[in-house]
C-alpha cells in the first residue's frame, strides 16, 4: 500500500474502533471478510452452473448477487476461477478471482464488495494495481495457455444497487503495470 492509502486505512480503522470498540471492530471485519468469501463462492457456483449451490449460499449475500446481475450477462467463456498465478521472474504470486470475456474482451476480473458507492476506478484504490499484477503473472506463468491484456474491477453493493464495472483497456492496464513495478521495486528495496 502507498503511505497515503495506509494513512487513510489506519484513520478509518481508528474511527471504527471508537464507534464499535475493539471487539466490535474485530467482529465487523470478520463479517466483511466472510461476506466477501461467500460472494466469491457464490459467483464460482454460478459460473460452474451450480445454480442451487449459489442460491443456498446467497442468503447473506443476496444484495451483492442482485447487484452484479447486469454484469454477469456480459461475461462469457470463463477460463479460470479462483486460480493461483505466479510471476517467477519478479517473485510474486496471487489468486485471481476470474479470467473470462467481458463484452468480448478477455479480462482478469476482480470482484469487490462495498457498502459505499465506487462509481469510478479511482475509488477502488489499489485494485487496478492488483489486476495489472495478476495480468502480468498470468502472461508469464507457463500454467496458462493464453495471454490477457484487459482487466475489470467489479464493485458489488450489499444493498443490491447495480454494481459498477470498471473496464481497464490494454493502455490503462499498461499504465497500472508500470505503477505496480515501481511499487514492487519499493517493496523489494525495503525488504
C-alpha positions as protocol buffer text, in pm:
chain_id: "A"
residue {
  index: 1
  type: UNK
  ca { x: 0 y: 0 z: 0 }
}
residue {
  index: 2
  type: UNK
  ca { x: 107 y: 355 z: -61 }
}
residue {
  index: 3
  type: UNK
  ca { x: 178 y: 559 z: 256 }
}
residue {
  index: 4
  type: UNK
  ca { x: -124 y: 777 z: 177 }
}
residue {
  index: 5
  type: UNK
  ca { x: -360 y: 480 z: 149 }
}
residue {
  index: 6
  type: UNK
  ca { x: -210 y: 327 z: 461 }
}
residue {
  index: 7
  type: UNK
  ca { x: -281 y: 655 z: 644 }
}
residue {
  index: 8
  type: UNK
  ca { x: -647 y: 660 z: 532 }
}
residue {
  index: 9
  type: UNK
  ca { x: -696 y: 294 z: 617 }
}
residue {
  index: 10
  type: UNK
  ca { x: -549 y: 341 z: 964 }
}
residue {
  index: 11
  type: UNK
  ca { x: -759 y: 655 z: 1021 }
}
residue {
  index: 12
  type: UNK
  ca { x: -1076 y: 466 z: 918 }
}
residue {
  index: 13
  type: UNK
  ca { x: -980 y: 175 z: 1145 }
}
residue {
  index: 14
  type: UNK
  ca { x: -932 y: 405 z: 1447 }
}
residue {
  index: 15
  type: UNK
  ca { x: -1266 y: 579 z: 1379 }
}
residue {
  index: 16
  type: UNK
  ca { x: -1443 y: 242 z: 1360 }
}
residue {
  index: 17
  type: UNK
  ca { x: -1278 y: 120 z: 1683 }
}
residue {
  index: 18
  type: UNK
  ca { x: -1401 y: 437 z: 1857 }
}
residue {
  index: 19
  type: UNK
  ca { x: -1754 y: 369 z: 1730 }
}
residue {
  index: 20
  type: UNK
  ca { x: -1768 y: -8 z: 1780 }
}
residue {
  index: 21
  type: UNK
  ca { x: -1499 y: -84 z: 2035 }
}
residue {
  index: 22
  type: UNK
  ca { x: -1208 y: -320 z: 1960 }
}
residue {
  index: 23
  type: UNK
  ca { x: -1418 y: -638 z: 1989 }
}
residue {
  index: 24
  type: UNK
  ca { x: -1697 y: -486 z: 1778 }
}
residue {
  index: 25
  type: UNK
  ca { x: -1450 y: -379 z: 1510 }
}
residue {
  index: 26
  type: UNK
  ca { x: -1293 y: -728 z: 1505 }
}
residue {
  index: 27
  type: UNK
  ca { x: -1640 y: -881 z: 1460 }
}
residue {
  index: 28
  type: UNK
  ca { x: -1725 y: -626 z: 1188 }
}
residue {
  index: 29
  type: UNK
  ca { x: -1409 y: -701 z: 985 }
}
residue {
  index: 30
  type: UNK
  ca { x: -1455 y: -1076 z: 1032 }
}
residue {
  index: 31
  type: UNK
  ca { x: -1809 y: -1047 z: 889 }
}
residue {
  index: 32
  type: UNK
  ca { x: -1685 y: -833 z: 597 }
}
residue {
  index: 33
  type: UNK
  ca { x: -1428 y: -1098 z: 502 }
}
residue {
  index: 34
  type: UNK
  ca { x: -1686 y: -1376 z: 542 }
}
residue {
  index: 35
  type: UNK
  ca { x: -1934 y: -1193 z: 315 }
}
residue {
  index: 36
  type: UNK
  ca { x: -1657 y: -1148 z: 56 }
}
residue {
  index: 37
  type: UNK
  ca { x: -1571 y: -1518 z: 71 }
}
residue {
  index: 38
  type: UNK
  ca { x: -1937 y: -1619 z: 39 }
}
residue {
  index: 39
  type: UNK
  ca { x: -1985 y: -1380 z: -253 }
}
residue {
  index: 40
  type: UNK
  ca { x: -1682 y: -1525 z: -437 }
}
residue {
  index: 41
  type: UNK
  ca { x: -1801 y: -1881 z: -369 }
}
residue {
  index: 42
  type: UNK
  ca { x: -2149 y: -1799 z: -497 }
}
residue {
  index: 43
  type: UNK
  ca { x: -2008 y: -1645 z: -817 }
}
residue {
  index: 44
  type: UNK
  ca { x: -1790 y: -1951 z: -868 }
}
residue {
  index: 45
  type: UNK
  ca { x: -2100 y: -2171 z: -832 }
}
residue {
  index: 46
  type: UNK
  ca { x: -2288 y: -1958 z: -1084 }
}
residue {
  index: 47
  type: UNK
  ca { x: -2004 y: -1983 z: -1337 }
}
residue {
  index: 48
  type: UNK
  ca { x: -1984 y: -2358 z: -1285 }
}
residue {
  index: 49
  type: UNK
  ca { x: -2363 y: -2375 z: -1339 }
}
residue {
  index: 50
  type: UNK
  ca { x: -2431 y: -2493 z: -987 }
}
residue {
  index: 51
  type: UNK
  ca { x: -2739 y: -2276 z: -953 }
}
residue {
  index: 52
  type: UNK
  ca { x: -2872 y: -2443 z: -636 }
}
residue {
  index: 53
  type: UNK
  ca { x: -2542 y: -2407 z: -451 }
}
residue {
  index: 54
  type: UNK
  ca { x: -2532 y: -2038 z: -539 }
}
residue {
  index: 55
  type: UNK
  ca { x: -2887 y: -1985 z: -415 }
}
residue {
  index: 56
  type: UNK
  ca { x: -2817 y: -2163 z: -86 }
}
residue {
  index: 57
  type: UNK
  ca { x: -2504 y: -1956 z: -27 }
}
residue {
  index: 58
  type: UNK
  ca { x: -2683 y: -1640 z: -135 }
}
residue {
  index: 59
  type: UNK
  ca { x: -2881 y: -1595 z: 184 }
}
residue {
  index: 60
  type: UNK
  ca { x: -2639 y: -1347 z: 346 }
}
residue {
  index: 61
  type: UNK
  ca { x: -2517 y: -1207 z: 17 }
}
residue {
  index: 62
  type: UNK
  ca { x: -2833 y: -1177 z: -191 }
}
residue {
  index: 63
  type: UNK
  ca { x: -2782 y: -800 z: -225 }
}
residue {
  index: 64
  type: UNK
  ca { x: -2434 y: -850 z: -375 }
}
residue {
  index: 65
  type: UNK
  ca { x: -2566 y: -1113 z: -616 }
}
residue {
  index: 66
  type: UNK
  ca { x: -2854 y: -886 z: -724 }
}
residue {
  index: 67
  type: UNK
  ca { x: -2602 y: -606 z: -769 }
}
residue {
  index: 68
  type: UNK
  ca { x: -2394 y: -796 z: -1028 }
}
residue {
  index: 69
  type: UNK
  ca { x: -2676 y: -949 z: -1236 }
}
residue {
  index: 70
  type: UNK
  ca { x: -2641 y: -692 z: -1516 }
}
residue {
  index: 71
  type: UNK
  ca { x: -2262 y: -750 z: -1528 }
}
residue {
  index: 72
  type: UNK
  ca { x: -2294 y: -1131 z: -1538 }
}
residue {
  index: 73
  type: UNK
  ca { x: -2492 y: -1100 z: -1864 }
}
residue {
  index: 74
  type: UNK
  ca { x: -2179 y: -954 z: -2031 }
}
residue {
  index: 75
  type: UNK
  ca { x: -1945 y: -1231 z: -1912 }
}
residue {
  index: 76
  type: UNK
  ca { x: -1871 y: -1541 z: -2119 }
}
residue {
  index: 77
  type: UNK
  ca { x: -1605 y: -1805 z: -2182 }
}
residue {
  index: 78
  type: UNK
  ca { x: -1472 y: -1837 z: -1828 }
}
residue {
  index: 79
  type: UNK
  ca { x: -1113 y: -1965 z: -1844 }
}
residue {
  index: 80
  type: UNK
  ca { x: -1012 y: -1957 z: -1477 }
}
residue {
  index: 81
  type: UNK
  ca { x: -1178 y: -1921 z: -1135 }
}
residue {
  index: 82
  type: UNK
  ca { x: -1001 y: -1863 z: -803 }
}
residue {
  index: 83
  type: UNK
  ca { x: -679 y: -1962 z: -975 }
}
residue {
  index: 84
  type: UNK
  ca { x: -323 y: -1931 z: -841 }
}
residue {
  index: 85
  type: UNK
  ca { x: -80 y: -1730 z: -1054 }
}
residue {
  index: 86
  type: UNK
  ca { x: 293 y: -1683 z: -1019 }
}
residue {
  index: 87
  type: UNK
  ca { x: 543 y: -1448 z: -1177 }
}
residue {
  index: 88
  type: UNK
  ca { x: 867 y: -1640 z: -1122 }
}
residue {
  index: 89
  type: UNK
  ca { x: 1096 y: -1368 z: -1257 }
}
residue {
  index: 90
  type: UNK
  ca { x: 953 y: -1094 z: -1035 }
}
residue {
  index: 91
  type: UNK
  ca { x: 890 y: -1339 z: -750 }
}
residue {
  index: 92
  type: UNK
  ca { x: 529 y: -1273 z: -657 }
}
residue {
  index: 93
  type: UNK
  ca { x: 213 y: -1477 z: -660 }
}
residue {
  index: 94
  type: UNK
  ca { x: -156 y: -1427 z: -617 }
}
residue {
  index: 95
  type: UNK
  ca { x: -502 y: -1573 z: -651 }
}
residue {
  index: 96
  type: UNK
  ca { x: -703 y: -1447 z: -949 }
}
residue {
  index: 97
  type: UNK
  ca { x: -1080 y: -1428 z: -896 }
}
residue {
  index: 98
  type: UNK
  ca { x: -1174 y: -1488 z: -1257 }
}
residue {
  index: 99
  type: UNK
  ca { x: -1047 y: -1479 z: -1615 }
}
residue {
  index: 100
  type: UNK
  ca { x: -1327 y: -1453 z: -1870 }
}
residue {
  index: 101
  type: UNK
  ca { x: -1452 y: -1250 z: -2161 }
}
residue {
  index: 102
  type: UNK
  ca { x: -1632 y: -929 z: -2073 }
}
residue {
  index: 103
  type: UNK
  ca { x: -1816 y: -789 z: -2375 }
}
residue {
  index: 104
  type: UNK
  ca { x: -1590 y: -997 z: -2598 }
}
residue {
  index: 105
  type: UNK
  ca { x: -1256 y: -894 z: -2440 }
}
residue {
  index: 106
  type: UNK
  ca { x: -1056 y: -1144 z: -2235 }
}
residue {
  index: 107
  type: UNK
  ca { x: -1009 y: -990 z: -1888 }
}
residue {
  index: 108
  type: UNK
  ca { x: -876 y: -1059 z: -1544 }
}
residue {
  index: 109
  type: UNK
  ca { x: -1187 y: -990 z: -1336 }
}
residue {
  index: 110
  type: UNK
  ca { x: -1159 y: -885 z: -974 }
}
residue {
  index: 111
  type: UNK
  ca { x: -1484 y: -897 z: -774 }
}
residue {
  index: 112
  type: UNK
  ca { x: -1510 y: -648 z: -486 }
}
residue {
  index: 113
  type: UNK
  ca { x: -1783 y: -588 z: -231 }
}
residue {
  index: 114
  type: UNK
  ca { x: -1865 y: -249 z: -86 }
}
residue {
  index: 115
  type: UNK
  ca { x: -2120 y: -73 z: 127 }
}
residue {
  index: 116
  type: UNK
  ca { x: -2027 y: 263 z: -28 }
}
residue {
  index: 117
  type: UNK
  ca { x: -2059 y: 357 z: -397 }
}
residue {
  index: 118
  type: UNK
  ca { x: -1740 y: 341 z: -602 }
}
residue {
  index: 119
  type: UNK
  ca { x: -1852 y: 493 z: -933 }
}
residue {
  index: 120
  type: UNK
  ca { x: -1503 y: 549 z: -1073 }
}
residue {
  index: 121
  type: UNK
  ca { x: -1189 y: 336 z: -1093 }
}
residue {
  index: 122
  type: UNK
  ca { x: -1008 y: 589 z: -870 }
}
residue {
  index: 123
  type: UNK
  ca { x: -1249 y: 497 z: -589 }
}
residue {
  index: 124
  type: UNK
  ca { x: -1117 y: 139 z: -593 }
}
residue {
  index: 125
  type: UNK
  ca { x: -775 y: 245 z: -454 }
}
residue {
  index: 126
  type: UNK
  ca { x: -513 y: -24 z: -532 }
}
residue {
  index: 127
  type: UNK
  ca { x: -748 y: -268 z: -706 }
}
residue {
  index: 128
  type: UNK
  ca { x: -628 y: -169 z: -1057 }
}
residue {
  index: 129
  type: UNK
  ca { x: -267 y: -237 z: -949 }
}
residue {
  index: 130
  type: UNK
  ca { x: -375 y: -578 z: -826 }
}
residue {
  index: 131
  type: UNK
  ca { x: -544 y: -654 z: -1159 }
}
residue {
  index: 132
  type: UNK
  ca { x: -235 y: -541 z: -1353 }
}
residue {
  index: 133
  type: UNK
  ca { x: -16 y: -760 z: -1131 }
}
residue {
  index: 134
  type: UNK
  ca { x: -241 y: -1060 z: -1199 }
}
residue {
  index: 135
  type: UNK
  ca { x: -231 y: -992 z: -1574 }
}
residue {
  index: 136
  type: UNK
  ca { x: 149 y: -977 z: -1562 }
}
residue {
  index: 137
  type: UNK
  ca { x: 166 y: -1301 z: -1366 }
}
residue {
  index: 138
  type: UNK
  ca { x: -76 y: -1487 z: -1596 }
}
residue {
  index: 139
  type: UNK
  ca { x: 114 y: -1371 z: -1904 }
}
residue {
  index: 140
  type: UNK
  ca { x: 441 y: -1506 z: -1756 }
}
residue {
  index: 141
  type: UNK
  ca { x: 303 y: -1824 z: -1597 }
}
residue {
  index: 142
  type: UNK
  ca { x: 351 y: -2137 z: -1809 }
}
residue {
  index: 143
  type: UNK
  ca { x: 39 y: -2289 z: -1649 }
}
residue {
  index: 144
  type: UNK
  ca { x: -177 y: -2060 z: -1863 }
}
residue {
  index: 145
  type: UNK
  ca { x: -203 y: -2114 z: -2238 }
}
residue {
  index: 146
  type: UNK
  ca { x: -349 y: -1769 z: -2309 }
}
residue {
  index: 147
  type: UNK
  ca { x: -250 y: -1404 z: -2273 }
}
residue {
  index: 148
  type: UNK
  ca { x: -461 y: -1132 z: -2116 }
}
residue {
  index: 149
  type: UNK
  ca { x: -439 y: -760 z: -2188 }
}
residue {
  index: 150
  type: UNK
  ca { x: -756 y: -620 z: -2024 }
}
residue {
  index: 151
  type: UNK
  ca { x: -891 y: -603 z: -1672 }
}
residue {
  index: 152
  type: UNK
  ca { x: -1222 y: -550 z: -1498 }
}
residue {
  index: 153
  type: UNK
  ca { x: -1286 y: -443 z: -1140 }
}
residue {
  index: 154
  type: UNK
  ca { x: -1649 y: -509 z: -1045 }
}
residue {
  index: 155
  type: UNK
  ca { x: -1775 y: -341 z: -729 }
}
residue {
  index: 156
  type: UNK
  ca { x: -2088 y: -511 z: -594 }
}
residue {
  index: 157
  type: UNK
  ca { x: -2311 y: -347 z: -335 }
}
residue {
  index: 158
  type: UNK
  ca { x: -2466 y: -502 z: -28 }
}
residue {
  index: 159
  type: UNK
  ca { x: -2791 y: -309 z: -77 }
}
residue {
  index: 160
  type: UNK
  ca { x: -2836 y: -462 z: -424 }
}
residue {
  index: 161
  type: UNK
  ca { x: -2789 y: -140 z: -621 }
}
residue {
  index: 162
  type: UNK
  ca { x: -2631 y: -201 z: -963 }
}
residue {
  index: 163
  type: UNK
  ca { x: -2263 y: -291 z: -945 }
}
residue {
  index: 164
  type: UNK
  ca { x: -2004 y: -63 z: -1101 }
}
residue {
  index: 165
  type: UNK
  ca { x: -1795 y: -249 z: -1360 }
}
residue {
  index: 166
  type: UNK
  ca { x: -1467 y: -65 z: -1424 }
}
residue {
  index: 167
  type: UNK
  ca { x: -1315 y: -185 z: -1751 }
}
residue {
  index: 168
  type: UNK
  ca { x: -940 y: -145 z: -1797 }
}
residue {
  index: 169
  type: UNK
  ca { x: -829 y: -142 z: -2162 }
}
residue {
  index: 170
  type: UNK
  ca { x: -474 y: -251 z: -2261 }
}
residue {
  index: 171
  type: UNK
  ca { x: -334 y: 105 z: -2239 }
}
residue {
  index: 172
  type: UNK
  ca { x: -475 y: 156 z: -1890 }
}
residue {
  index: 173
  type: UNK
  ca { x: -352 y: -188 z: -1782 }
}
residue {
  index: 174
  type: UNK
  ca { x: -6 y: -96 z: -1909 }
}
residue {
  index: 175
  type: UNK
  ca { x: -8 y: 225 z: -1703 }
}
residue {
  index: 176
  type: UNK
  ca { x: -107 y: 34 z: -1390 }
}
residue {
  index: 177
  type: UNK
  ca { x: 153 y: -234 z: -1469 }
}
residue {
  index: 178
  type: UNK
  ca { x: 423 y: 34 z: -1464 }
}
residue {
  index: 179
  type: UNK
  ca { x: 291 y: 162 z: -1130 }
}
residue {
  index: 180
  type: UNK
  ca { x: 287 y: -197 z: -999 }
}
residue {
  index: 181
  type: UNK
  ca { x: 653 y: -245 z: -1100 }
}
residue {
  index: 182
  type: UNK
  ca { x: 751 y: 71 z: -908 }
}
residue {
  index: 183
  type: UNK
  ca { x: 554 y: -43 z: -602 }
}
residue {
  index: 184
  type: UNK
  ca { x: 713 y: -388 z: -622 }
}
residue {
  index: 185
  type: UNK
  ca { x: 1061 y: -235 z: -650 }
}
residue {
  index: 186
  type: UNK
  ca { x: 997 y: -17 z: -342 }
}
residue {
  index: 187
  type: UNK
  ca { x: 884 y: -327 z: -152 }
}
residue {
  index: 188
  type: UNK
  ca { x: 1190 y: -528 z: -259 }
}
residue {
  index: 189
  type: UNK
  ca { x: 1421 y: -240 z: -159 }
}
residue {
  index: 190
  type: UNK
  ca { x: 1262 y: -220 z: 188 }
}
residue {
  index: 191
  type: UNK
  ca { x: 1288 y: -594 z: 244 }
}
